[in-house]
CSV table of C-alpha atoms in Angstrom, one decimal:
chain,number,residue,atom,x,y,z
A,1,UNK,CA,68.8,-36.8,9.5
A,2,UNK,CA,66.8,-33.9,9.2
A,3,UNK,CA,66.2,-32.3,5.9
A,4,UNK,CA,66.1,-28.6,5.0
A,5,UNK,CA,64.7,-27.3,1.9
A,6,UNK,CA,66.0,-24.0,1.6
A,7,UNK,CA,64.6,-21.4,-0.6
A,8,UNK,CA,66.6,-21.0,-4.2
A,9,UNK,CA,68.8,-17.8,-4.8
A,10,UNK,CA,70.4,-16.9,-8.4
A,11,UNK,CA,67.9,-18.3,-10.2
A,12,UNK,CA,68.0,-17.0,-13.6
A,13,UNK,CA,65.9,-13.7,-14.7
A,14,UNK,CA,67.0,-14.5,-18.1
A,15,UNK,CA,69.4,-12.0,-18.3
A,16,UNK,CA,72.3,-13.5,-17.9
A,17,UNK,CA,73.4,-12.4,-14.0
A,18,UNK,CA,72.8,-14.4,-11.1
A,19,UNK,CA,73.2,-18.0,-13.1
A,20,UNK,CA,74.7,-19.7,-10.7
A,21,UNK,CA,72.6,-22.3,-8.8
A,22,UNK,CA,71.8,-22.4,-5.2
A,23,UNK,CA,72.8,-26.4,-3.7
A,24,UNK,CA,69.9,-28.3,-1.4
A,25,UNK,CA,71.8,-28.3,1.8
A,26,UNK,CA,71.6,-31.1,4.1
A,27,UNK,CA,72.3,-30.8,7.8
A,28,UNK,CA,73.6,-34.4,9.5
A,29,UNK,CA,72.1,-34.6,13.0
A,30,UNK,CA,75.4,-34.9,15.1
A,31,UNK,CA,76.7,-38.7,14.5
A,32,UNK,CA,74.6,-40.0,11.4
A,33,UNK,CA,76.1,-41.4,8.3
A,34,UNK,CA,76.2,-39.2,5.6
A,35,UNK,CA,73.3,-40.1,3.3
A,36,UNK,CA,74.2,-42.1,0.1
A,37,UNK,CA,71.9,-40.1,-3.0
A,38,UNK,CA,71.7,-41.8,-6.7
A,39,UNK,CA,70.3,-40.6,-9.5
A,40,UNK,CA,67.1,-42.1,-11.5
A,41,UNK,CA,67.7,-43.3,-14.4
A,42,UNK,CA,66.3,-41.3,-17.4
A,43,UNK,CA,63.9,-42.3,-19.8
A,44,UNK,CA,65.3,-43.1,-23.5
A,45,UNK,CA,65.4,-39.2,-25.1
A,46,UNK,CA,62.3,-38.6,-27.5
A,47,UNK,CA,62.7,-37.4,-30.6
A,48,UNK,CA,61.5,-33.9,-30.2
A,49,UNK,CA,63.9,-30.4,-31.3
A,50,UNK,CA,63.3,-29.7,-27.6
A,51,UNK,CA,64.2,-32.5,-25.9
A,52,UNK,CA,67.7,-32.3,-27.8
A,53,UNK,CA,68.2,-28.7,-27.4
A,54,UNK,CA,66.9,-29.6,-23.1
A,55,UNK,CA,69.5,-32.3,-23.0
A,56,UNK,CA,72.4,-31.3,-25.2
A,57,UNK,CA,72.1,-26.9,-24.7
A,58,UNK,CA,71.5,-26.2,-21.3
A,59,UNK,CA,74.1,-26.6,-18.4
A,60,UNK,CA,72.6,-29.6,-15.8
A,61,UNK,CA,72.6,-26.5,-13.1
A,62,UNK,CA,70.3,-24.1,-15.2
A,63,UNK,CA,67.4,-27.2,-15.1
A,64,UNK,CA,68.2,-27.7,-11.9
A,65,UNK,CA,67.4,-23.4,-11.3
A,66,UNK,CA,64.2,-24.1,-13.4
A,67,UNK,CA,63.0,-26.9,-11.3
A,68,UNK,CA,63.2,-24.8,-7.9
A,69,UNK,CA,61.3,-21.7,-10.0
A,70,UNK,CA,58.5,-24.1,-10.7
A,71,UNK,CA,59.0,-25.4,-7.4
A,72,UNK,CA,57.5,-21.7,-6.2
A,73,UNK,CA,54.5,-21.0,-8.5
A,74,UNK,CA,52.8,-24.7,-8.6
A,75,UNK,CA,50.6,-26.6,-6.1
A,76,UNK,CA,51.9,-29.6,-4.2
A,77,UNK,CA,51.7,-33.1,-5.5
A,78,UNK,CA,48.8,-34.5,-4.6
A,79,UNK,CA,46.5,-31.9,-3.3
A,80,UNK,CA,42.9,-31.0,-4.4
A,81,UNK,CA,41.0,-28.0,-3.9
A,82,UNK,CA,37.5,-28.5,-3.9
A,83,UNK,CA,37.7,-32.7,-4.8
A,84,UNK,CA,39.4,-31.4,-8.1
A,85,UNK,CA,42.7,-32.8,-8.3
A,86,UNK,CA,45.3,-29.5,-8.4
A,87,UNK,CA,48.9,-30.9,-8.0
A,88,UNK,CA,51.6,-29.5,-9.7
A,89,UNK,CA,49.1,-26.9,-11.2
A,90,UNK,CA,49.5,-23.3,-10.9
A,91,UNK,CA,47.5,-21.2,-9.5
A,92,UNK,CA,45.1,-19.9,-12.2
A,93,UNK,CA,45.5,-23.8,-13.5
A,94,UNK,CA,44.4,-25.2,-10.1
A,95,UNK,CA,40.9,-22.1,-10.8
A,96,UNK,CA,40.2,-23.5,-14.3
A,97,UNK,CA,40.1,-26.8,-12.8
A,98,UNK,CA,37.9,-26.3,-9.7
A,99,UNK,CA,35.5,-25.0,-11.9
A,100,UNK,CA,35.3,-28.1,-14.8
A,101,UNK,CA,35.2,-30.2,-11.5
A,102,UNK,CA,32.1,-28.7,-10.6
A,103,UNK,CA,31.2,-28.0,-13.3
A,104,UNK,CA,31.2,-31.9,-14.1
A,105,UNK,CA,30.5,-33.6,-11.3
A,106,UNK,CA,27.3,-35.2,-11.1
A,107,UNK,CA,24.9,-35.3,-8.4
A,108,UNK,CA,22.4,-38.0,-7.4
A,109,UNK,CA,19.2,-35.8,-5.7
A,110,UNK,CA,16.0,-38.1,-5.5
A,111,UNK,CA,16.8,-40.3,-8.1
A,112,UNK,CA,17.5,-38.4,-11.3
A,113,UNK,CA,21.6,-37.4,-11.8
A,114,UNK,CA,22.5,-33.6,-12.5
A,115,UNK,CA,25.5,-32.5,-13.1
A,116,UNK,CA,26.8,-29.4,-11.2
A,117,UNK,CA,26.3,-27.1,-13.7
A,118,UNK,CA,23.0,-27.9,-14.7
A,119,UNK,CA,22.0,-27.6,-11.0
A,120,UNK,CA,23.8,-23.8,-11.7
A,121,UNK,CA,25.9,-24.9,-9.0
A,122,UNK,CA,29.6,-22.1,-8.1
A,123,UNK,CA,32.8,-21.3,-6.6
A,124,UNK,CA,34.7,-19.1,-5.6
A,125,UNK,CA,37.5,-21.0,-7.3
A,126,UNK,CA,40.2,-18.7,-7.4
A,127,UNK,CA,39.5,-18.2,-4.1
A,128,UNK,CA,39.8,-22.0,-3.4
A,129,UNK,CA,43.4,-22.1,-5.4
A,130,UNK,CA,45.1,-19.5,-4.2
A,131,UNK,CA,43.8,-21.0,-0.8
A,132,UNK,CA,45.6,-24.6,-2.0
A,133,UNK,CA,48.8,-22.6,-3.4
A,134,UNK,CA,49.1,-20.5,0.0
A,135,UNK,CA,48.1,-23.9,2.3
A,136,UNK,CA,50.7,-26.6,-0.4
A,137,UNK,CA,53.1,-25.5,-2.3
A,138,UNK,CA,55.5,-27.2,-4.2
A,139,UNK,CA,59.1,-25.9,-2.3
A,140,UNK,CA,57.6,-27.5,1.1
A,141,UNK,CA,57.9,-31.8,0.6
A,142,UNK,CA,56.3,-32.1,3.8
A,143,UNK,CA,52.9,-30.9,2.1
A,144,UNK,CA,53.4,-33.3,-0.6
A,145,UNK,CA,50.8,-35.9,-1.1
A,146,UNK,CA,48.3,-35.0,1.0
A,147,UNK,CA,46.0,-31.5,2.1
A,148,UNK,CA,42.5,-30.5,1.2
A,149,UNK,CA,41.1,-27.3,-0.1
A,150,UNK,CA,37.7,-26.3,-0.2
A,151,UNK,CA,34.9,-23.8,-0.5
A,152,UNK,CA,31.4,-22.9,0.0
A,153,UNK,CA,29.1,-24.0,-3.7
A,154,UNK,CA,26.7,-21.3,-3.9
A,155,UNK,CA,23.4,-21.7,-6.7
A,156,UNK,CA,21.6,-20.3,-9.2
A,157,UNK,CA,18.4,-20.8,-7.5
A,158,UNK,CA,16.0,-20.1,-10.4
A,159,UNK,CA,17.8,-22.6,-12.6
A,160,UNK,CA,18.4,-25.5,-9.9
A,161,UNK,CA,14.7,-25.0,-9.4
A,162,UNK,CA,14.2,-25.0,-13.5
A,163,UNK,CA,16.4,-28.6,-13.6
A,164,UNK,CA,15.0,-30.2,-10.7
A,165,UNK,CA,11.3,-30.2,-11.5
A,166,UNK,CA,11.9,-31.4,-14.9
A,167,UNK,CA,13.8,-34.3,-13.4
A,168,UNK,CA,12.5,-34.7,-10.0
A,169,UNK,CA,9.0,-33.3,-10.6
A,170,UNK,CA,7.2,-35.5,-7.9
A,171,UNK,CA,9.0,-33.0,-5.4
A,172,UNK,CA,6.9,-29.7,-5.9
A,173,UNK,CA,3.6,-29.3,-5.9
A,174,UNK,CA,2.6,-25.4,-7.4
A,175,UNK,CA,1.7,-22.6,-5.3
A,176,UNK,CA,-1.4,-20.8,-6.2
A,177,UNK,CA,-1.7,-16.8,-6.3
A,178,UNK,CA,-3.5,-14.7,-3.9
A,179,UNK,CA,-6.5,-12.8,-6.4
A,180,UNK,CA,-8.0,-9.5,-5.5
A,181,UNK,CA,-11.6,-10.2,-6.6
A,182,UNK,CA,-14.9,-7.6,-6.3
A,183,UNK,CA,-18.0,-9.0,-4.3
A,184,UNK,CA,-21.0,-8.2,-5.0
A,185,UNK,CA,-22.9,-8.6,-2.1
A,186,UNK,CA,-20.4,-6.2,-0.4
A,187,UNK,CA,-19.8,-4.2,-3.3
A,188,UNK,CA,-16.0,-4.0,-2.1
A,189,UNK,CA,-12.8,-5.5,-3.6
A,190,UNK,CA,-11.5,-9.1,-1.7
A,191,UNK,CA,-9.3,-11.4,-1.3
A,192,UNK,CA,-9.3,-14.9,-2.5
A,193,UNK,CA,-6.0,-16.1,-0.3
A,194,UNK,CA,-2.8,-17.9,-1.5
A,195,UNK,CA,-1.3,-21.5,-1.0
A,196,UNK,CA,1.8,-22.0,-0.2
A,197,UNK,CA,3.3,-25.3,-2.6
A,198,UNK,CA,6.1,-27.5,-2.0
A,199,UNK,CA,9.7,-27.9,-3.9
A,200,UNK,CA,13.6,-28.4,-3.2
A,201,UNK,CA,15.3,-26.3,-0.7
A,202,UNK,CA,18.2,-25.2,-2.5
A,203,UNK,CA,19.5,-23.1,0.1
A,204,UNK,CA,20.1,-26.7,1.5
A,205,UNK,CA,21.5,-28.1,-1.4
A,206,UNK,CA,24.2,-26.0,-2.1
A,207,UNK,CA,25.3,-26.5,1.8
A,208,UNK,CA,25.2,-30.2,1.2
A,209,UNK,CA,27.1,-30.1,-1.7
A,210,UNK,CA,28.9,-27.9,0.0
A,211,UNK,CA,29.9,-30.7,2.6
A,212,UNK,CA,30.4,-33.9,0.2
A,213,UNK,CA,33.1,-31.9,-1.5
A,214,UNK,CA,34.6,-31.0,1.4
A,215,UNK,CA,34.6,-34.6,2.7
A,216,UNK,CA,36.5,-35.6,0.1
A,217,UNK,CA,36.2,-37.5,-3.7
A,218,UNK,CA,34.4,-40.5,-3.8
A,219,UNK,CA,34.4,-44.0,-5.8
A,220,UNK,CA,31.9,-45.3,-8.1
A,221,UNK,CA,30.2,-42.7,-9.5
A,222,UNK,CA,27.9,-39.7,-8.9
A,223,UNK,CA,27.3,-38.3,-5.4
A,224,UNK,CA,24.0,-39.1,-3.7
A,225,UNK,CA,22.6,-35.2,-2.0
A,226,UNK,CA,19.7,-36.1,-0.1
A,227,UNK,CA,16.7,-32.8,-1.2
A,228,UNK,CA,15.2,-31.2,1.5
A,229,UNK,CA,11.6,-30.1,0.7
A,230,UNK,CA,10.7,-26.2,1.3
A,231,UNK,CA,7.6,-24.7,1.5
A,232,UNK,CA,7.8,-22.4,-1.4
A,233,UNK,CA,5.8,-18.9,-0.7
A,234,UNK,CA,3.2,-17.8,-3.5
A,235,UNK,CA,4.5,-15.4,-5.7
A,236,UNK,CA,1.5,-13.1,-4.8
A,237,UNK,CA,1.2,-13.7,-1.4
A,238,UNK,CA,-2.2,-12.7,0.4
A,239,UNK,CA,-0.6,-9.5,2.3
A,240,UNK,CA,0.5,-8.0,-1.1
A,241,UNK,CA,-3.2,-8.6,-2.7
A,242,UNK,CA,-5.1,-7.5,0.8
A,243,UNK,CA,-2.8,-4.3,-0.1
A,244,UNK,CA,-4.5,-4.2,-3.4
A,245,UNK,CA,-7.4,-4.7,-2.6
A,246,UNK,CA,-7.6,-2.3,0.3
A,247,UNK,CA,-5.8,0.7,-2.5
A,248,UNK,CA,-9.2,0.2,-4.8
A,249,UNK,CA,-12.0,0.5,-1.4
A,250,UNK,CA,-10.1,3.3,-0.1
A,251,UNK,CA,-11.3,5.2,-3.7
A,252,UNK,CA,-14.6,4.1,-2.9
A,253,UNK,CA,-16.0,8.0,-2.1
A,254,UNK,CA,-14.1,9.4,-4.1
A,255,UNK,CA,-13.8,7.6,-7.7
A,256,UNK,CA,-15.2,8.9,-10.2
A,257,UNK,CA,-14.9,12.2,-12.7
A,258,UNK,CA,-13.2,15.3,-12.2
A,259,UNK,CA,-12.5,18.5,-13.2
A,260,UNK,CA,-10.6,20.9,-12.1
A,261,UNK,CA,-9.6,18.9,-9.0
A,262,UNK,CA,-13.3,18.6,-8.8
A,263,UNK,CA,-15.9,15.9,-8.8
A,264,UNK,CA,-18.3,16.3,-11.3
A,265,UNK,CA,-19.5,12.6,-11.3
A,266,UNK,CA,-19.0,9.9,-8.8
A,267,UNK,CA,-18.6,6.1,-10.0
A,268,UNK,CA,-19.0,3.3,-7.9
A,269,UNK,CA,-16.7,0.4,-7.7
A,270,UNK,CA,-19.5,-1.9,-8.9
A,271,UNK,CA,-19.1,-0.1,-12.1
A,272,UNK,CA,-15.3,0.6,-12.1
A,273,UNK,CA,-15.0,-3.1,-12.1
A,274,UNK,CA,-17.0,-3.5,-15.4
A,275,UNK,CA,-14.0,-1.8,-17.0
A,276,UNK,CA,-10.7,-4.3,-16.0
A,277,UNK,CA,-9.1,-7.0,-15.2
A,278,UNK,CA,-7.2,-7.5,-11.8
A,279,UNK,CA,-4.5,-10.6,-11.8
A,280,UNK,CA,-2.0,-10.9,-10.0
A,281,UNK,CA,2.1,-11.3,-12.5
A,282,UNK,CA,2.8,-15.0,-11.9
A,283,UNK,CA,7.1,-14.4,-11.7
A,284,UNK,CA,7.1,-11.2,-9.5
A,285,UNK,CA,3.6,-11.7,-8.2
A,286,UNK,CA,2.8,-7.7,-8.6
A,287,UNK,CA,-1.4,-6.7,-8.9
A,288,UNK,CA,-1.4,-5.4,-12.9
A,289,UNK,CA,-4.9,-3.9,-14.0
A,290,UNK,CA,-5.8,-5.1,-17.6
A,291,UNK,CA,-8.4,-2.3,-19.0
A,292,UNK,CA,-11.3,-3.5,-21.0
A,293,UNK,CA,-11.6,-1.0,-23.9
A,294,UNK,CA,-15.0,-1.5,-25.3
A,295,UNK,CA,-16.5,-1.5,-21.5
A,296,UNK,CA,-14.6,1.7,-21.4
A,297,UNK,CA,-15.8,3.1,-23.9
A,298,UNK,CA,-19.6,2.5,-23.9
A,299,UNK,CA,-19.5,3.9,-20.6
A,300,UNK,CA,-18.5,7.1,-21.3
A,301,UNK,CA,-20.3,7.5,-24.9
A,302,UNK,CA,-22.9,9.9,-22.8
A,303,UNK,CA,-20.6,11.5,-19.8
A,304,UNK,CA,-21.0,14.7,-21.1
A,305,UNK,CA,-24.7,14.2,-19.9
A,306,UNK,CA,-23.5,13.3,-16.5
A,307,UNK,CA,-20.8,15.3,-15.7
A,308,UNK,CA,-22.8,18.7,-17.1
A,309,UNK,CA,-24.8,20.5,-15.3
A,310,UNK,CA,-25.5,24.0,-14.3
A,311,UNK,CA,-24.1,26.5,-11.2
A,312,UNK,CA,-26.4,25.9,-7.8
A,313,UNK,CA,-25.6,28.9,-5.3
A,314,UNK,CA,-25.8,28.6,-2.4
A,315,UNK,CA,-28.5,30.1,-0.1
A,316,UNK,CA,-27.6,30.7,3.9
A,317,UNK,CA,-29.4,32.0,6.6
A,318,UNK,CA,-27.7,34.4,8.9
A,319,UNK,CA,-28.5,36.8,12.1
A,320,UNK,CA,-27.9,40.7,12.0
A,321,UNK,CA,-24.0,40.1,11.9
A,322,UNK,CA,-23.8,37.7,9.6
A,323,UNK,CA,-23.3,35.2,10.9
A,324,UNK,CA,-25.0,31.5,9.1
A,325,UNK,CA,-27.1,30.1,10.9
A,326,UNK,CA,-28.6,27.3,8.2
A,327,UNK,CA,-27.8,26.7,5.2
A,328,UNK,CA,-31.0,26.5,3.5
A,329,UNK,CA,-29.8,25.1,-0.6
A,330,UNK,CA,-26.4,23.6,-0.6
A,331,UNK,CA,-24.3,25.1,-3.4
A,332,UNK,CA,-22.8,23.3,-6.6
A,333,UNK,CA,-20.1,24.3,-8.9
A,334,UNK,CA,-21.3,24.1,-12.4
A,335,UNK,CA,-19.3,21.6,-15.0
A,336,UNK,CA,-19.4,21.8,-19.0
A,337,UNK,CA,-17.7,18.8,-21.3
A,338,UNK,CA,-18.1,19.2,-24.9
A,339,UNK,CA,-16.0,16.1,-25.9
A,340,UNK,CA,-15.0,12.7,-24.6
A,341,UNK,CA,-12.1,12.1,-27.1
A,342,UNK,CA,-8.8,10.8,-25.3
A,343,UNK,CA,-11.1,10.2,-22.0
A,344,UNK,CA,-11.0,6.3,-22.5
A,345,UNK,CA,-6.6,6.1,-23.0
A,346,UNK,CA,-6.7,8.2,-20.0
A,347,UNK,CA,-9.2,6.5,-17.4
A,348,UNK,CA,-7.0,3.2,-19.1
A,349,UNK,CA,-3.5,4.7,-17.8
A,350,UNK,CA,-5.1,6.0,-14.6
A,351,UNK,CA,-6.9,2.0,-13.8
A,352,UNK,CA,-3.1,0.3,-14.9
A,353,UNK,CA,-1.8,2.7,-11.7
A,354,UNK,CA,-5.0,1.5,-9.1
A,355,UNK,CA,-6.2,4.8,-9.6
A,356,UNK,CA,-9.7,5.3,-9.7
A,357,UNK,CA,-10.0,9.6,-10.0
A,358,UNK,CA,-10.1,10.6,-14.0
A,359,UNK,CA,-9.2,13.5,-14.7
A,360,UNK,CA,-11.2,15.6,-17.4
A,361,UNK,CA,-10.9,18.2,-19.7
A,362,UNK,CA,-13.3,20.9,-19.5
A,363,UNK,CA,-14.7,24.2,-17.5
A,364,UNK,CA,-16.0,24.3,-14.3
A,365,UNK,CA,-19.0,27.1,-12.8
A,366,UNK,CA,-17.9,28.1,-9.1
A,367,UNK,CA,-21.0,28.6,-7.0
A,368,UNK,CA,-21.4,31.7,-5.1
A,369,UNK,CA,-23.2,32.2,-0.9
A,370,UNK,CA,-25.9,34.4,-1.1
A,371,UNK,CA,-27.3,35.1,2.3
A,372,UNK,CA,-30.6,35.8,3.4
A,373,UNK,CA,-31.1,36.8,6.7
A,374,UNK,CA,-34.0,37.0,8.9
A,375,UNK,CA,-35.7,38.2,12.2
A,376,UNK,CA,-39.2,37.6,13.6
A,377,UNK,CA,-41.2,41.0,15.8
A,378,UNK,CA,-44.1,40.3,17.7
A,379,UNK,CA,-46.5,43.5,18.7
A,380,UNK,CA,-48.1,42.6,21.7
A,381,UNK,CA,-50.4,45.4,21.2
A,382,UNK,CA,-51.7,44.6,18.1
A,383,UNK,CA,-51.7,40.9,18.3
A,384,UNK,CA,-49.5,40.2,15.8
A,385,UNK,CA,-45.8,37.8,14.8
A,386,UNK,CA,-43.9,39.5,11.6
A,387,UNK,CA,-41.8,38.4,9.8
A,388,UNK,CA,-39.0,39.6,7.9
A,389,UNK,CA,-36.5,38.3,5.4
A,390,UNK,CA,-33.5,40.1,2.9
A,391,UNK,CA,-30.1,40.2,1.6
A,392,UNK,CA,-28.5,41.4,4.7
A,393,UNK,CA,-29.8,43.6,7.7
A,394,UNK,CA,-31.6,46.5,6.9
A,395,UNK,CA,-32.3,45.6,3.8
A,396,UNK,CA,-35.2,42.6,4.9
A,397,UNK,CA,-39.3,43.0,3.9
A,398,UNK,CA,-42.2,41.5,5.3
A,399,UNK,CA,-42.9,38.3,4.3
A,400,UNK,CA,-45.9,37.0,6.3
A,401,UNK,CA,-47.6,37.8,9.5
A,402,UNK,CA,-49.9,35.8,12.3
A,403,UNK,CA,-52.3,36.7,14.4
A,404,UNK,CA,-51.4,35.1,18.1
A,405,UNK,CA,-52.2,35.1,21.5
A,406,UNK,CA,-49.9,35.7,24.8
A,407,UNK,CA,-49.5,35.0,28.0
A,408,UNK,CA,-52.3,35.8,30.2
A,409,UNK,CA,-52.2,37.8,34.0
A,410,UNK,CA,-49.2,36.8,35.8
A,411,UNK,CA,-48.2,34.3,32.8
A,412,UNK,CA,-47.3,37.4,30.7
A,413,UNK,CA,-44.9,37.1,27.5
A,414,UNK,CA,-41.8,39.1,28.5
A,415,UNK,CA,-40.6,42.3,26.5
A,416,UNK,CA,-37.4,42.1,24.7
A,417,UNK,CA,-34.9,41.1,22.2
A,418,UNK,CA,-34.2,37.1,22.3
A,419,UNK,CA,-32.7,34.8,19.8
A,420,UNK,CA,-34.1,31.4,19.0
A,421,UNK,CA,-32.3,28.7,21.0
A,422,UNK,CA,-34.0,25.5,20.6
A,423,UNK,CA,-36.8,23.8,18.3
A,424,UNK,CA,-39.0,20.9,18.5
A,425,UNK,CA,-41.6,19.4,15.8
A,426,UNK,CA,-43.3,18.1,19.1
A,427,UNK,CA,-43.6,18.0,22.6
A,428,UNK,CA,-46.0,17.5,25.6
A,429,UNK,CA,-46.2,21.2,28.0
A,430,UNK,CA,-46.4,21.3,32.0
A,431,UNK,CA,-46.7,18.0,34.3
A,432,UNK,CA,-47.0,15.0,31.9
A,433,UNK,CA,-45.9,12.0,31.8
A,434,UNK,CA,-44.8,10.0,28.8
A,435,UNK,CA,-47.5,8.8,27.6
A,436,UNK,CA,-49.4,12.3,28.1
A,437,UNK,CA,-51.4,12.5,30.6
A,438,UNK,CA,-50.8,14.9,33.4
A,439,UNK,CA,-49.3,13.7,36.4
A,440,UNK,CA,-50.6,15.2,39.8
A,441,UNK,CA,-47.2,17.1,41.8
A,442,UNK,CA,-45.4,18.9,39.1
A,443,UNK,CA,-44.1,21.6,38.9
A,444,UNK,CA,-47.4,22.9,36.7
A,445,UNK,CA,-51.0,22.4,37.2
A,446,UNK,CA,-51.4,21.6,34.0
A,447,UNK,CA,-50.6,19.2,31.7
A,448,UNK,CA,-50.7,19.9,26.6
A,449,UNK,CA,-49.8,16.8,25.2
A,450,UNK,CA,-48.8,17.0,21.2
A,451,UNK,CA,-47.9,20.3,21.0
A,452,UNK,CA,-46.9,20.5,17.7
A,453,UNK,CA,-43.7,23.4,16.0
A,454,UNK,CA,-41.9,24.5,19.3
A,455,UNK,CA,-39.6,27.2,18.6
A,456,UNK,CA,-38.3,28.6,22.1
A,457,UNK,CA,-36.4,32.0,22.2
A,458,UNK,CA,-36.5,33.1,26.2
A,459,UNK,CA,-36.5,30.3,28.8
A,460,UNK,CA,-39.9,28.3,28.6
A,461,UNK,CA,-41.5,30.5,26.7
A,462,UNK,CA,-41.9,30.5,22.4
A,463,UNK,CA,-44.1,29.9,19.0
A,464,UNK,CA,-45.9,27.0,19.2
A,465,UNK,CA,-49.7,25.3,17.5
A,466,UNK,CA,-52.1,25.9,19.4
A,467,UNK,CA,-55.3,22.8,18.7
A,468,UNK,CA,-57.5,23.7,21.5
A,469,UNK,CA,-58.6,27.1,21.1
A,470,UNK,CA,-58.9,29.5,18.3
A,471,UNK,CA,-58.9,33.0,19.4
A,472,UNK,CA,-55.9,34.9,18.0
A,473,UNK,CA,-55.5,38.4,17.4
A,474,UNK,CA,-55.6,42.1,19.5
A,475,UNK,CA,-56.3,41.2,23.5
A,476,UNK,CA,-56.4,37.2,23.2
A,477,UNK,CA,-53.9,37.3,26.8
A,478,UNK,CA,-54.8,33.2,27.1
A,479,UNK,CA,-51.3,31.2,27.5
A,480,UNK,CA,-48.9,30.1,30.1
A,481,UNK,CA,-46.3,32.9,28.4
A,482,UNK,CA,-46.0,31.2,25.3
A,483,UNK,CA,-47.0,33.2,21.8
A,484,UNK,CA,-49.8,30.7,20.8
A,485,UNK,CA,-50.0,30.2,16.7
A,486,UNK,CA,-52.6,28.4,14.5
A,487,UNK,CA,-50.4,25.2,13.9
A,488,UNK,CA,-50.2,25.8,10.1
A,489,UNK,CA,-48.1,29.5,11.2
A,490,UNK,CA,-46.3,27.2,13.8
A,491,UNK,CA,-45.3,25.0,11.2
A,492,UNK,CA,-44.3,28.1,9.2
A,493,UNK,CA,-42.2,29.6,12.0
A,494,UNK,CA,-40.2,26.9,12.5
A,495,UNK,CA,-38.8,26.6,9.6
A,496,UNK,CA,-38.4,30.2,8.4
A,497,UNK,CA,-36.8,30.3,12.1
A,498,UNK,CA,-33.2,29.0,12.9
A,499,UNK,CA,-31.2,29.0,16.0
A,500,UNK,CA,-29.6,32.1,16.2
A,501,UNK,CA,-32.5,33.8,14.6
A,502,UNK,CA,-33.0,36.9,16.2
A,503,UNK,CA,-36.6,38.2,17.9
A,504,UNK,CA,-38.1,41.0,19.4
A,505,UNK,CA,-40.7,41.2,21.3
A,506,UNK,CA,-42.9,44.5,22.6
A,507,UNK,CA,-46.2,46.5,23.6
């Protein structure tokens, strides 16, 4: 015999229409005897108004139709979902049963017993209940008394860790956060590396719980779960500490007080480190700066004296075209602040953000560039060299003159317009060894060692000091083409002229 339960039709919707119940159809195999059907004895009626009403007020067919309707919305008897019995429950009731069962289930971990609620375990109970109904509906008699719907258990890592630390502290060892510290020897911020700790792998724990529940109900108490230990990284890692230290060290050359984006007074990292404390947040691992307001106030009490300064104009040597040849004096802007009110609080805010450039309120006076035109004139007939200087070409005045000697016959000092191209404080001239001794077979038939203050303007001809004679002025032609001067005059020329300075040699 084959029993086929057909889905009832015509069940009452409460409107009175279609109240005739549809019978269950039984299909007999050929030659098979008709089965005997018997009704079970009903329990003695209880003395309740509802029972009396059902017994005497509702037709038997309507009661049967209600049972059929119930079979359409209930889970088959004997079914479990995530370890919770959910037979003959609606999906909503089953979902609640699944969630409650997981929360109340006890688990033994490392010798301690904890509930699912204490471990922060959760499951998509609605989805598990829905799966149980879809797979094992009550109207399908073939699913009765069997079936298990499962789901994936998730875990609140923070809650589980807190509970397990308290219950089984031996499974844990604390990690050590990295630290950013100032090294007085290198004058930079360095890092003390983090150290990993040990703890229960809560993700693996959740997976083990999922497997244990899927395996079915256990008898005799809590479910035994093996705890897998894993390395627990420190909240503040070495990499994060190195990044923070680098942020501070990279500002070493720019740290200080600024007026209108111009650094008015520099401050070293060593000074700044005494104004603050750097610690890692134990929860987030972020590095935070705590300013020391007392130290800051002490450091800035004489700040105006450190910052305020007069403007210093730049001085630059030029040629007749106005080209800058050499800076005689660096320019410096003038700075002025009158008060330090509010500065400490502003510095504290900057330090909290890891910014070591502190903006001040005050005045800035920009420096100006002053040009100095210089040229040199050599008068062979007068036996003199003249130095001229002025704000620009055409406005120069004579500032110094020196008697000199020139090249002897065959080594004439050439006339013409030249520019200085090279300068040396000392040189061996002629064919010399490195020790200043004459080197036979060289390009020259002489060696003059340790010639001071050399300024070349035309090939191997230039100005230089002379210690081997003191004959200077008109008619002295004693050199190999250079302009001989006293060593004092030559040094003046070396410092007066720059590469690019114009030299005019004439008879």
